[in-house]
Short mmCIF file of N, CA, C and O in Angstrom, two decimals:
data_model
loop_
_atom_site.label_atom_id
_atom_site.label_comp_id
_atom_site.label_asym_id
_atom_site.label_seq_id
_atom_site.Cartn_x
_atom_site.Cartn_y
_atom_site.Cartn_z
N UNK A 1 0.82 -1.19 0.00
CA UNK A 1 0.00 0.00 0.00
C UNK A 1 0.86 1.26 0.00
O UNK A 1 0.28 2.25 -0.44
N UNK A 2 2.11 1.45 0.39
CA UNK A 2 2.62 2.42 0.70
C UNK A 2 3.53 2.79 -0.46
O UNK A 2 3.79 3.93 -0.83
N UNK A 3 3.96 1.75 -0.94
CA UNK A 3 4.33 1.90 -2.73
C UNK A 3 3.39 2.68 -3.67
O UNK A 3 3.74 3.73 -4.22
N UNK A 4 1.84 1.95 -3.84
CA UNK A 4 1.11 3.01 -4.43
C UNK A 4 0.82 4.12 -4.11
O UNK A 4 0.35 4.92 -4.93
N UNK A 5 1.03 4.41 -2.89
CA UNK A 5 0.96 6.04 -2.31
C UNK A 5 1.97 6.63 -2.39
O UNK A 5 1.87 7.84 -2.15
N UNK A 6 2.99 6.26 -2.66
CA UNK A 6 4.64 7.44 -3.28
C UNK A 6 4.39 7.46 -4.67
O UNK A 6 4.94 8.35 -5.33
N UNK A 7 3.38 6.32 -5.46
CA UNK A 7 3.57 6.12 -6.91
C UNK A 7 2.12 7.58 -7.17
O UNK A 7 1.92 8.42 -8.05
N UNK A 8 1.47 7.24 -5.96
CA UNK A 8 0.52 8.34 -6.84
C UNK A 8 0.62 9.65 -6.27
O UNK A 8 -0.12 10.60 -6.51
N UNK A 9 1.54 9.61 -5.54
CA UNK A 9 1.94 10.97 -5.29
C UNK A 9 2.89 11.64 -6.09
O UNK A 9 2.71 12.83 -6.34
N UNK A 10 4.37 10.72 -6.77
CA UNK A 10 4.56 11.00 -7.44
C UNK A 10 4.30 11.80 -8.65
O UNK A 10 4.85 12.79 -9.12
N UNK A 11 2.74 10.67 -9.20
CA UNK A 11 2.32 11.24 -10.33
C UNK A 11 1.55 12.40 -9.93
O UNK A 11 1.72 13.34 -10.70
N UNK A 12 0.86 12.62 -9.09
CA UNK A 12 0.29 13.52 -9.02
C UNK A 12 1.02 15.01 -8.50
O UNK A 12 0.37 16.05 -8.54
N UNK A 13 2.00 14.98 -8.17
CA UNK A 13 3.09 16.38 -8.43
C UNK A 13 3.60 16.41 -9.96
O UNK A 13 3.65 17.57 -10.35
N UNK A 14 3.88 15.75 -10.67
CA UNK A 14 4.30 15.66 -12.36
C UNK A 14 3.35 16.41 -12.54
O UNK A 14 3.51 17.59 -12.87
N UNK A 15 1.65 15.60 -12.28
CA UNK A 15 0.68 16.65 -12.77
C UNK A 15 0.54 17.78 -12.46
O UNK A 15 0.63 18.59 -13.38
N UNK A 16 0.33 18.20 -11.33
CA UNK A 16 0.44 19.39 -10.82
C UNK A 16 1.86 20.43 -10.85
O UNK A 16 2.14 21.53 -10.37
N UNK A 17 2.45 19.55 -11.57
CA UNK A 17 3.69 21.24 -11.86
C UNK A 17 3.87 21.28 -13.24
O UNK A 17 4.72 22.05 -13.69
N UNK A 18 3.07 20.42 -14.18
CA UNK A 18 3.70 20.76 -15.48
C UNK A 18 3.00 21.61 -16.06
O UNK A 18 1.81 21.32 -16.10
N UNK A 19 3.24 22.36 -16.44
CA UNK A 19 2.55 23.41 -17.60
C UNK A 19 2.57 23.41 -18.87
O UNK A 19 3.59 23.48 -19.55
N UNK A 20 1.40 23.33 -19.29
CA UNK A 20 1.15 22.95 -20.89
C UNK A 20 2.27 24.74 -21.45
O UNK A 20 2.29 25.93 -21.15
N UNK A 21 2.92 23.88 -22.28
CA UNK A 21 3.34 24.91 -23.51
C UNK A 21 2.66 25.59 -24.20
O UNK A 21 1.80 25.06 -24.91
N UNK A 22 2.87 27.14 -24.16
CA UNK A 22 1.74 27.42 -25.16
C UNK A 22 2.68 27.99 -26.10
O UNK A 22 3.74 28.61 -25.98
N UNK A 23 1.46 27.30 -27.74
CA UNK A 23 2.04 28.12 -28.79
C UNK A 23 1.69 29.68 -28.60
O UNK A 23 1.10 30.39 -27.78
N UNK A 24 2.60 29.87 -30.17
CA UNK A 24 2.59 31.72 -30.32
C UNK A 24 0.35 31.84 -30.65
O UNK A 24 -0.41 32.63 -30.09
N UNK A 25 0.17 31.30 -31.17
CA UNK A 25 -1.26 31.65 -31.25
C UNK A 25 -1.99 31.80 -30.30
O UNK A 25 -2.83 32.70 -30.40
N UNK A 26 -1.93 30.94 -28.97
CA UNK A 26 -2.24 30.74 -27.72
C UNK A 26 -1.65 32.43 -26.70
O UNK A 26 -2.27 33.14 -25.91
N UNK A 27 -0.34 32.48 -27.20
CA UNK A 27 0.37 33.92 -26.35
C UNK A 27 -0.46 34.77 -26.99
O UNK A 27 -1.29 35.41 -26.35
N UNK A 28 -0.32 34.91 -28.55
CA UNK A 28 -1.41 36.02 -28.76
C UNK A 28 -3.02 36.54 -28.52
O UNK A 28 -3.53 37.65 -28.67
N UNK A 29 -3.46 35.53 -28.17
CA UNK A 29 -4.84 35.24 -27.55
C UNK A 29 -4.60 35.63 -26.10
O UNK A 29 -5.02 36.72 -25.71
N UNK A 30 -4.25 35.19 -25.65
CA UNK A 30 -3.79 35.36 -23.90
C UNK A 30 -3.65 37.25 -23.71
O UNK A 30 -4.29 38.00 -22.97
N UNK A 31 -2.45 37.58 -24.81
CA UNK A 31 -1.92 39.12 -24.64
C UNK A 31 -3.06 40.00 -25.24
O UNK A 31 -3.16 41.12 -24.74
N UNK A 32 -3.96 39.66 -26.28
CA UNK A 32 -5.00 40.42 -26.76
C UNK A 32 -6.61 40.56 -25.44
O UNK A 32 -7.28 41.58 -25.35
N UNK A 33 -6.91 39.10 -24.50
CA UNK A 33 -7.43 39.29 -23.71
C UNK A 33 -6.87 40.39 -22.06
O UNK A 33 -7.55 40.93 -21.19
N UNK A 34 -5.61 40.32 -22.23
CA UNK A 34 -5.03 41.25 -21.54
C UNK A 34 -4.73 42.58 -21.67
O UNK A 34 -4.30 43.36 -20.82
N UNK A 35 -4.96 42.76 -22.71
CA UNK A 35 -5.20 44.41 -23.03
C UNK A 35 -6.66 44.52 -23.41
O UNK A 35 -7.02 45.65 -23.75
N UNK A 36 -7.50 43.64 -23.42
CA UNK A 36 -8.62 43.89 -23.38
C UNK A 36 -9.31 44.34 -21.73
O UNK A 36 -10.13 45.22 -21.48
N UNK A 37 -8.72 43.51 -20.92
CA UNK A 37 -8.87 43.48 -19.53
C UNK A 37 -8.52 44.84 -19.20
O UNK A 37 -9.33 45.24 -18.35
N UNK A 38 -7.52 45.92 -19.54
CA UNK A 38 -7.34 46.73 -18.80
C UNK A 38 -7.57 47.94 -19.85
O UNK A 38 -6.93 48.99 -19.77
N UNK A 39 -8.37 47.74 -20.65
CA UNK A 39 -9.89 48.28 -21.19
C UNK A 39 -10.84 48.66 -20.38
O UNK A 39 -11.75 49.45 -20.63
N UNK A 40 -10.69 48.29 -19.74
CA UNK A 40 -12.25 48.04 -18.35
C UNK A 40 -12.34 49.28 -17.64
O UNK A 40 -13.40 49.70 -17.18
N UNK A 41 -11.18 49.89 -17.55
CA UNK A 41 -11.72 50.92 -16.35
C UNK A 41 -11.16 52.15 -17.29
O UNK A 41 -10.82 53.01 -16.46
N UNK A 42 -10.91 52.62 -18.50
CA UNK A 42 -10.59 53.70 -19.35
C UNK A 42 -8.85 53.92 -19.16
O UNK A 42 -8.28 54.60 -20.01
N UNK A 43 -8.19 53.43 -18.20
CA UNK A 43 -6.89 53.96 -18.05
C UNK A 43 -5.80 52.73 -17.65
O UNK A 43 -6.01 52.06 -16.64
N UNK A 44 -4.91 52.54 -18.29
CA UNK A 44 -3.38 52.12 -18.10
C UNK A 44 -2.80 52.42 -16.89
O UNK A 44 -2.15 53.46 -17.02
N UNK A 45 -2.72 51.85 -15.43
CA UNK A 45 -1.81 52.66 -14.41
C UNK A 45 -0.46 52.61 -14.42
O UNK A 45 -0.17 52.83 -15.60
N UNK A 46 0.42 52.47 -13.87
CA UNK A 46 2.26 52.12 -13.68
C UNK A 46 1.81 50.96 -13.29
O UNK A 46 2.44 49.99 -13.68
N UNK A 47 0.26 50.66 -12.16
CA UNK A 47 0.87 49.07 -11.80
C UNK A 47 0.60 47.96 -12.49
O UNK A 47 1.17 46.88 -12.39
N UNK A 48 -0.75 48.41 -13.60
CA UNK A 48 -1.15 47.44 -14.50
C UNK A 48 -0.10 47.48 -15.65
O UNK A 48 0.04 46.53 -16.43
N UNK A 49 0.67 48.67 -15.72
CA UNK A 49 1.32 48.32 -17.12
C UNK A 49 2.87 47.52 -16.28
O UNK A 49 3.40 46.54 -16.80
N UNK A 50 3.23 47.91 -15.42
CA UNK A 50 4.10 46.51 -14.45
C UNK A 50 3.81 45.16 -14.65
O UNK A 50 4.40 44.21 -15.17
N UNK A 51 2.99 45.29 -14.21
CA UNK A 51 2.18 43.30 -14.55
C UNK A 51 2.07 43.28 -15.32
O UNK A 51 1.98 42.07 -15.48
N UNK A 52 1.91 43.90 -16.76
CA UNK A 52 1.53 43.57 -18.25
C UNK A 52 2.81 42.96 -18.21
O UNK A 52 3.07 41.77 -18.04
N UNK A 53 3.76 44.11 -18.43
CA UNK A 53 5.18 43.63 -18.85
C UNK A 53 5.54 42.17 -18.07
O UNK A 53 5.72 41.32 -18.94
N UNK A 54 5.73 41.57 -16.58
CA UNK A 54 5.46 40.44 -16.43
C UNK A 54 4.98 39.36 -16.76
O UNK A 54 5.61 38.30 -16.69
N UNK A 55 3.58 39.51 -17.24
CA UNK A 55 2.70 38.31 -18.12
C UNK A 55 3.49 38.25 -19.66
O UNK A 55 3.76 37.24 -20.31
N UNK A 56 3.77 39.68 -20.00
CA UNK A 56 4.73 39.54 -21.58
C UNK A 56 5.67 38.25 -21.15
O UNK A 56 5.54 37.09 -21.53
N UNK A 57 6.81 38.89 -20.08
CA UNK A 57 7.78 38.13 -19.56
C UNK A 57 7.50 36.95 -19.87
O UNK A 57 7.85 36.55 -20.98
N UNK A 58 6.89 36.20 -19.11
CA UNK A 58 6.55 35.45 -18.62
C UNK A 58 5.98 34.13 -19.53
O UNK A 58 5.91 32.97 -19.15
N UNK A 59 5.50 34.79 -21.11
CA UNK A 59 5.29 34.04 -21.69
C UNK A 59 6.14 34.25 -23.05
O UNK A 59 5.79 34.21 -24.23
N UNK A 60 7.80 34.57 -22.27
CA UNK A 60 8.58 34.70 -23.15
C UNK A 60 9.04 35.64 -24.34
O UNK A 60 10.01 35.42 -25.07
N UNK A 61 8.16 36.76 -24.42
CA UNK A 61 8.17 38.16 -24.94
C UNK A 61 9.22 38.77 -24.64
O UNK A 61 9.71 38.78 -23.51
N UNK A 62 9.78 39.49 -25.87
CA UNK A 62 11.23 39.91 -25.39
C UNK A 62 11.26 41.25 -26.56
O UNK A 62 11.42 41.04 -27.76
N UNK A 63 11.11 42.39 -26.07
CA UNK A 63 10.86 43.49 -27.25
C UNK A 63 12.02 43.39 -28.18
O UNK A 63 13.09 43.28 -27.59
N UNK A 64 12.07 43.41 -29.53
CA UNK A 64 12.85 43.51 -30.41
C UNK A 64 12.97 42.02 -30.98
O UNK A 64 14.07 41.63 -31.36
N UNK A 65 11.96 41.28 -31.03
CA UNK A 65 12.32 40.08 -31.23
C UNK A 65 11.24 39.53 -32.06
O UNK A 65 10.27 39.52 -31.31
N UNK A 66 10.90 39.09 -33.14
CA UNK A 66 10.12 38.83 -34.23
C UNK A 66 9.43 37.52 -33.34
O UNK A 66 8.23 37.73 -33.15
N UNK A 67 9.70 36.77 -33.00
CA UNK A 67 8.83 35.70 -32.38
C UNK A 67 8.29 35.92 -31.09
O UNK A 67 9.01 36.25 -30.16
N UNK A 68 6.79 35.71 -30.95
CA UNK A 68 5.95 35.68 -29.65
C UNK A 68 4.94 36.24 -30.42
O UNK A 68 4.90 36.23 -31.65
N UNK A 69 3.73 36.96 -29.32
CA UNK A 69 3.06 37.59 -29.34
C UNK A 69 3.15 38.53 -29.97
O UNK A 69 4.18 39.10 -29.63
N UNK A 70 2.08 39.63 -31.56
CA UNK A 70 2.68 40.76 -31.86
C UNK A 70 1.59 41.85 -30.61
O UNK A 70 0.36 41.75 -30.62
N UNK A 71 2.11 42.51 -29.94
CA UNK A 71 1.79 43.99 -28.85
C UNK A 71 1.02 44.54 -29.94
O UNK A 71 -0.19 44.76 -29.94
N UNK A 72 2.16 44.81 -31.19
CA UNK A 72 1.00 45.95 -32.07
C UNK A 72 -0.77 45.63 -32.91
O UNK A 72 -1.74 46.30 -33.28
N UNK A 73 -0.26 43.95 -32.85
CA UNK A 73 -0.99 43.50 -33.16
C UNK A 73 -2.54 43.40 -32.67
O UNK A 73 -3.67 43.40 -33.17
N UNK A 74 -1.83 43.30 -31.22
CA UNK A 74 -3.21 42.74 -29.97
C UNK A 74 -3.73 44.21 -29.84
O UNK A 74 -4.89 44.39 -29.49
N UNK A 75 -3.12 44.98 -30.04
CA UNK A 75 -3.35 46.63 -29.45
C UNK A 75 -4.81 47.01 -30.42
O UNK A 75 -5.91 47.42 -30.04
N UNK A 76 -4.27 46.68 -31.91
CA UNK A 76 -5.02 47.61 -32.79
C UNK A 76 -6.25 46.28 -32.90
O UNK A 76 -7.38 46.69 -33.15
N UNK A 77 -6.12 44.93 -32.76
CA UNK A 77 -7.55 43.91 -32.52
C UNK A 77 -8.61 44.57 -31.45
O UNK A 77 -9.83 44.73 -31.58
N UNK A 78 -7.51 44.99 -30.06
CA UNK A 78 -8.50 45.36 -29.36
C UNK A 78 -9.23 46.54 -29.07
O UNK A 78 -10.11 46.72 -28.23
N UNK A 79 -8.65 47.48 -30.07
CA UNK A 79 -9.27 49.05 -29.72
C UNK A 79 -10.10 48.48 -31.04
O UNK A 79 -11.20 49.02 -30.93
N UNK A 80 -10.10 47.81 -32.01
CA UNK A 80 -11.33 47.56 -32.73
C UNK A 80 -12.37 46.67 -32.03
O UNK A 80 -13.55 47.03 -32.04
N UNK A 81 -12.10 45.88 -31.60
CA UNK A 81 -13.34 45.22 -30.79
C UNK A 81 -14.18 46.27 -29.45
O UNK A 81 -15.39 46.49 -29.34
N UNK A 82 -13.43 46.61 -28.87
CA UNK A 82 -13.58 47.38 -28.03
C UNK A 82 -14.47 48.72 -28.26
O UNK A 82 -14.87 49.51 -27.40
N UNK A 83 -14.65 48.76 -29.62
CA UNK A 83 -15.32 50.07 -29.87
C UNK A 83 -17.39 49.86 -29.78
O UNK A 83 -18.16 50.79 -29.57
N UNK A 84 -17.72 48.65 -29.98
CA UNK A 84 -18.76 48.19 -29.90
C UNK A 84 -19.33 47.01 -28.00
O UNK A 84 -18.58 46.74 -27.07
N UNK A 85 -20.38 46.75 -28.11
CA UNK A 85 -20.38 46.02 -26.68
C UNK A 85 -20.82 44.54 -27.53
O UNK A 85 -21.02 43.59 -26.79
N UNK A 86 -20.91 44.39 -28.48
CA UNK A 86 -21.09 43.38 -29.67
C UNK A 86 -19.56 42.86 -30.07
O UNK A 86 -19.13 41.70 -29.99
N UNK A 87 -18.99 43.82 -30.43
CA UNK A 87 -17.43 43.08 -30.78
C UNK A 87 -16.45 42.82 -29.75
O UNK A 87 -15.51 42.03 -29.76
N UNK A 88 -16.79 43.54 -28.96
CA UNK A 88 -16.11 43.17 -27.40
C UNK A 88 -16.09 41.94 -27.00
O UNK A 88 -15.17 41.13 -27.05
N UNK A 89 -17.87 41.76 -26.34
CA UNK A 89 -18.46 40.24 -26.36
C UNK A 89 -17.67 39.15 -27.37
O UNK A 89 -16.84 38.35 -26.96
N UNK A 90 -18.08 39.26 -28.74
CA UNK A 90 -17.46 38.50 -29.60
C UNK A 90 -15.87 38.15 -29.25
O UNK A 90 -15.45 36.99 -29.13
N UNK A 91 -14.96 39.49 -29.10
CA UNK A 91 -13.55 39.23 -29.25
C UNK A 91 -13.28 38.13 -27.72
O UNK A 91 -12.49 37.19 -27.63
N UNK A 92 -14.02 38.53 -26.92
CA UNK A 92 -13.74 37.99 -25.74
C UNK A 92 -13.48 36.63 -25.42
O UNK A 92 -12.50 36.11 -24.88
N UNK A 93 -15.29 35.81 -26.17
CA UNK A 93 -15.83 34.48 -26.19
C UNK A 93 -15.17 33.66 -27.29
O UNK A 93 -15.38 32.45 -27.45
N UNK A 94 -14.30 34.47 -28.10
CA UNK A 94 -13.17 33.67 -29.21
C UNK A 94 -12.07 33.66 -28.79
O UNK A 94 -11.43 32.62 -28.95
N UNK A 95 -11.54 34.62 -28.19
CA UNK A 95 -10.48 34.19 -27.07
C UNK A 95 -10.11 33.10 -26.00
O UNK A 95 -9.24 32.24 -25.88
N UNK A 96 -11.01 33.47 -25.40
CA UNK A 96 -11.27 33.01 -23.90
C UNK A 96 -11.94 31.07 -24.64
O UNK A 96 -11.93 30.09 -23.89
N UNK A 97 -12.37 30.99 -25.91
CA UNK A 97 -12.71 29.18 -25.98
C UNK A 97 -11.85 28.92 -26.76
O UNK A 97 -12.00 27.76 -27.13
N UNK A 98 -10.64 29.58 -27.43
CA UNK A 98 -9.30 28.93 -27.93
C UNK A 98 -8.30 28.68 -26.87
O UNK A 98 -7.43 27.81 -26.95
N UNK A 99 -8.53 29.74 -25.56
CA UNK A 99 -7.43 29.44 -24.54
C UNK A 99 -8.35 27.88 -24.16
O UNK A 99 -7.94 26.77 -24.48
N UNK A 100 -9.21 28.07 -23.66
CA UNK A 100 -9.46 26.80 -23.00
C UNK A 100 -9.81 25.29 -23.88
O UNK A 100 -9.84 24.16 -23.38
N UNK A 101 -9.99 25.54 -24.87
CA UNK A 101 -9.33 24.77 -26.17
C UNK A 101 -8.40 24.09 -25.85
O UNK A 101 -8.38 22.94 -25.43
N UNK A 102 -7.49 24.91 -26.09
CA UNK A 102 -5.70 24.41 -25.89
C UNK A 102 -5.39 24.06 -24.26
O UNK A 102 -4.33 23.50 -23.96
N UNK A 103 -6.39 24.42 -23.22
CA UNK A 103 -5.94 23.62 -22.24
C UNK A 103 -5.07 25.09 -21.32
O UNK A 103 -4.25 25.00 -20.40
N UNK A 104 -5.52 26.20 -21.89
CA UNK A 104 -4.54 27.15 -20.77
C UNK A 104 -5.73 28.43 -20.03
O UNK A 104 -5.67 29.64 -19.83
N UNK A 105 -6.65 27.44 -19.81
CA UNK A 105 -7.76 28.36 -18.90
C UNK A 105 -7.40 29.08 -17.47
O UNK A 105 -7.88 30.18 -17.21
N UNK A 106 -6.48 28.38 -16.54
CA UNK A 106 -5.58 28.54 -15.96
C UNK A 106 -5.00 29.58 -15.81
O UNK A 106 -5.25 30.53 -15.07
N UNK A 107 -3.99 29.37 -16.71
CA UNK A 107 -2.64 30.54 -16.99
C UNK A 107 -3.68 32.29 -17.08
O UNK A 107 -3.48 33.35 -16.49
N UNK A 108 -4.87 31.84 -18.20
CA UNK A 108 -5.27 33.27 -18.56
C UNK A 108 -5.88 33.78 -18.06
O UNK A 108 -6.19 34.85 -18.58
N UNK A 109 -6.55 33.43 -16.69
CA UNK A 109 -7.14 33.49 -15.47
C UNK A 109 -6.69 34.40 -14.30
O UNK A 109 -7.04 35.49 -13.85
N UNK A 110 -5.38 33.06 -13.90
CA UNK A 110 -4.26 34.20 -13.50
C UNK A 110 -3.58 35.19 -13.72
O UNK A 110 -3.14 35.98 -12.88
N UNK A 111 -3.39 35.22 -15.21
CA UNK A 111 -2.87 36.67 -15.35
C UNK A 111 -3.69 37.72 -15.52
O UNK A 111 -3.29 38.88 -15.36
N UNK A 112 -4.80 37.47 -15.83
CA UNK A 112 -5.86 38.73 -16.05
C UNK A 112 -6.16 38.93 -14.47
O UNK A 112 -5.72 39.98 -13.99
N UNK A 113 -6.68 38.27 -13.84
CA UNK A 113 -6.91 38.41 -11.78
C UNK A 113 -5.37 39.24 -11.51
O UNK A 113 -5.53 40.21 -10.78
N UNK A 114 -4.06 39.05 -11.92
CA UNK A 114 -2.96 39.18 -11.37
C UNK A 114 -3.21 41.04 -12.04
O UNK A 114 -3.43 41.97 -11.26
N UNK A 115 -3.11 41.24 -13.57
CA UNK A 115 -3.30 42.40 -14.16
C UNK A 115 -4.61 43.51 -13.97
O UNK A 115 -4.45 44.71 -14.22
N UNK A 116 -5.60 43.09 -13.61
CA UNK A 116 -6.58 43.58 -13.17
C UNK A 116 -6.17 44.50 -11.43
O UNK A 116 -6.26 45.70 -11.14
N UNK A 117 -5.83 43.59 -10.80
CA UNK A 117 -5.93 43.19 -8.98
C UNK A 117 -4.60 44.54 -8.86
O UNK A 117 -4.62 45.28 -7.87
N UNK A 118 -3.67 44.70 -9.78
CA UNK A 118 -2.58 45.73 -9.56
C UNK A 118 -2.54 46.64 -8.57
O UNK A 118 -2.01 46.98 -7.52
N UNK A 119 -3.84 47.04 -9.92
CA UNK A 119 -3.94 48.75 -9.14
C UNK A 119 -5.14 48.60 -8.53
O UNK A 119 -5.62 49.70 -8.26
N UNK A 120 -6.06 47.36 -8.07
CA UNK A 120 -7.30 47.23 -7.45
C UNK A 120 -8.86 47.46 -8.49
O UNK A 120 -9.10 48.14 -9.48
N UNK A 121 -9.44 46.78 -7.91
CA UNK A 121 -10.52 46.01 -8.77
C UNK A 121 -11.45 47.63 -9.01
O UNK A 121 -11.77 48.33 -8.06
N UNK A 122 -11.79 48.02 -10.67
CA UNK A 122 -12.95 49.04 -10.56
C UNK A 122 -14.22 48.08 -10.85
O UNK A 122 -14.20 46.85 -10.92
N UNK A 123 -15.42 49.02 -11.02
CA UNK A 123 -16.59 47.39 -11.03
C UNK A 123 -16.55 46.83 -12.77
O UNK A 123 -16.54 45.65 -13.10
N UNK A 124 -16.53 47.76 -13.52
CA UNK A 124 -16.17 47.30 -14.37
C UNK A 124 -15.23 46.17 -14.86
O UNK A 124 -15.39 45.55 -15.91
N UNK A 125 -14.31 45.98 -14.04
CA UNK A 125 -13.02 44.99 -13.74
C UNK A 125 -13.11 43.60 -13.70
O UNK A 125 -12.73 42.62 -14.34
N UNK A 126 -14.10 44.00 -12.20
CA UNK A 126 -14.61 42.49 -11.48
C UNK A 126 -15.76 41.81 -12.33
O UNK A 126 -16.02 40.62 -12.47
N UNK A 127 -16.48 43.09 -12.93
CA UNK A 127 -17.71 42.32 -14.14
C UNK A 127 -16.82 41.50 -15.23
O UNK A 127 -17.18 40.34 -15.39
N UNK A 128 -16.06 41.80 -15.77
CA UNK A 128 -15.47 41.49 -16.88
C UNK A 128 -14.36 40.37 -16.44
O UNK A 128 -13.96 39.64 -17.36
N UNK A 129 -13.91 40.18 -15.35
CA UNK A 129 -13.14 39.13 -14.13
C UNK A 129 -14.36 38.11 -14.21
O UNK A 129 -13.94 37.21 -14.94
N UNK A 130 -15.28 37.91 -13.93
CA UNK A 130 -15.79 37.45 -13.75
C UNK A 130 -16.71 36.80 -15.01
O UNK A 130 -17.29 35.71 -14.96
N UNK A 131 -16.71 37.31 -15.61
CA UNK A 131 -17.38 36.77 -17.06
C UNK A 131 -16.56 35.84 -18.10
O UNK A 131 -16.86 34.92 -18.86
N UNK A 132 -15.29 36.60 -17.74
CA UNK A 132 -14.15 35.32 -18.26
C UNK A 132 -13.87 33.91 -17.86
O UNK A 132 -13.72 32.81 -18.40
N UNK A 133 -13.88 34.55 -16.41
CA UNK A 133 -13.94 33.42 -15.64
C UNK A 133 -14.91 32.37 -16.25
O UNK A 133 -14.43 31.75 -17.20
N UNK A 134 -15.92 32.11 -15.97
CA UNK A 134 -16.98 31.63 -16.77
C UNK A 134 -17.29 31.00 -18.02
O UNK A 134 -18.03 30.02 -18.05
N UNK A 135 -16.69 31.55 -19.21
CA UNK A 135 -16.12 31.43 -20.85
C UNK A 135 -14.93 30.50 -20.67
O UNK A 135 -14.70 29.66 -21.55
N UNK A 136 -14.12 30.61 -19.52
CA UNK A 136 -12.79 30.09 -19.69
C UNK A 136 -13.06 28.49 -18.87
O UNK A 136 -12.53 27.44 -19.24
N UNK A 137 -14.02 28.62 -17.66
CA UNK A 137 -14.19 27.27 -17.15
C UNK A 137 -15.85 26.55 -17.36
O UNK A 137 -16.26 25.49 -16.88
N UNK A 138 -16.35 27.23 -17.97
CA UNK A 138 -17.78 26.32 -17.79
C UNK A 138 -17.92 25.57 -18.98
O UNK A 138 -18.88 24.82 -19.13
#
């Protein structure tokens, strides 16, 4: 008995620390819902654009560097979606079911709660926190 309990403990830390890889399509989805996120309250602070740059980090973004996520890219998707409460919706619910598609509901969870939570939740924030939430796990 005590063999299968190191064996499934084993496995069950493998599971619990590995992190699915995400492709560049997956980073760009992730970074376009993250500048959508801090859409929400009309303004960019020092602490949300701190944590942006982190989540960039983090999923390997490195300015001057042709591979990852394109910034200019996600920027000008989301001030076009963003201009309607129709294309918003839309950009959101195509995002948010390719991340969880690929298995990184997770990751884009945390970083939007992490990028949001910076500079503290406006209600707009927590509505839109919360609606992802939702798209990304139900």
């Amino acid at each position: 008995m005590a063999a299968f309990q190191l064996a499934s403990t084993r496995e069950l830390w493998e599971f619990m620390t590995k992190r699915k890889v995400m492709d560049t399509a997956s980073q760009q989805d992730l970074v376009e819902l993250l500048f959508l996120a801090i859409y929400q309250d009309g303004h960019l602070s020092v602490e949300e654009d701190s944590m942006l740059d982190r989540a960039l980090s983090s999923l390997g973004w490195e300015m001057g560097e042709r591979r990852g996520p394109s910034v200019g890219r996600a920027f000008s998707a989301v001030r076009e979606a963003n201009s309607s409460e129709e294309g918003k919706e839309l950009f959101l619910v195509e995002r948010a079911g390719r991340l969880k598609e690929a298995g990184h509901s997770a990751v884009a969870l945390e970083w939007m709660g992490k990028v949001l939570a910076s500079d503290g939740f406006a209600g707009n924030e927590t509505k839109f926190l919360e609606h992802a939430e939702r798209l990304l796990f139900d």
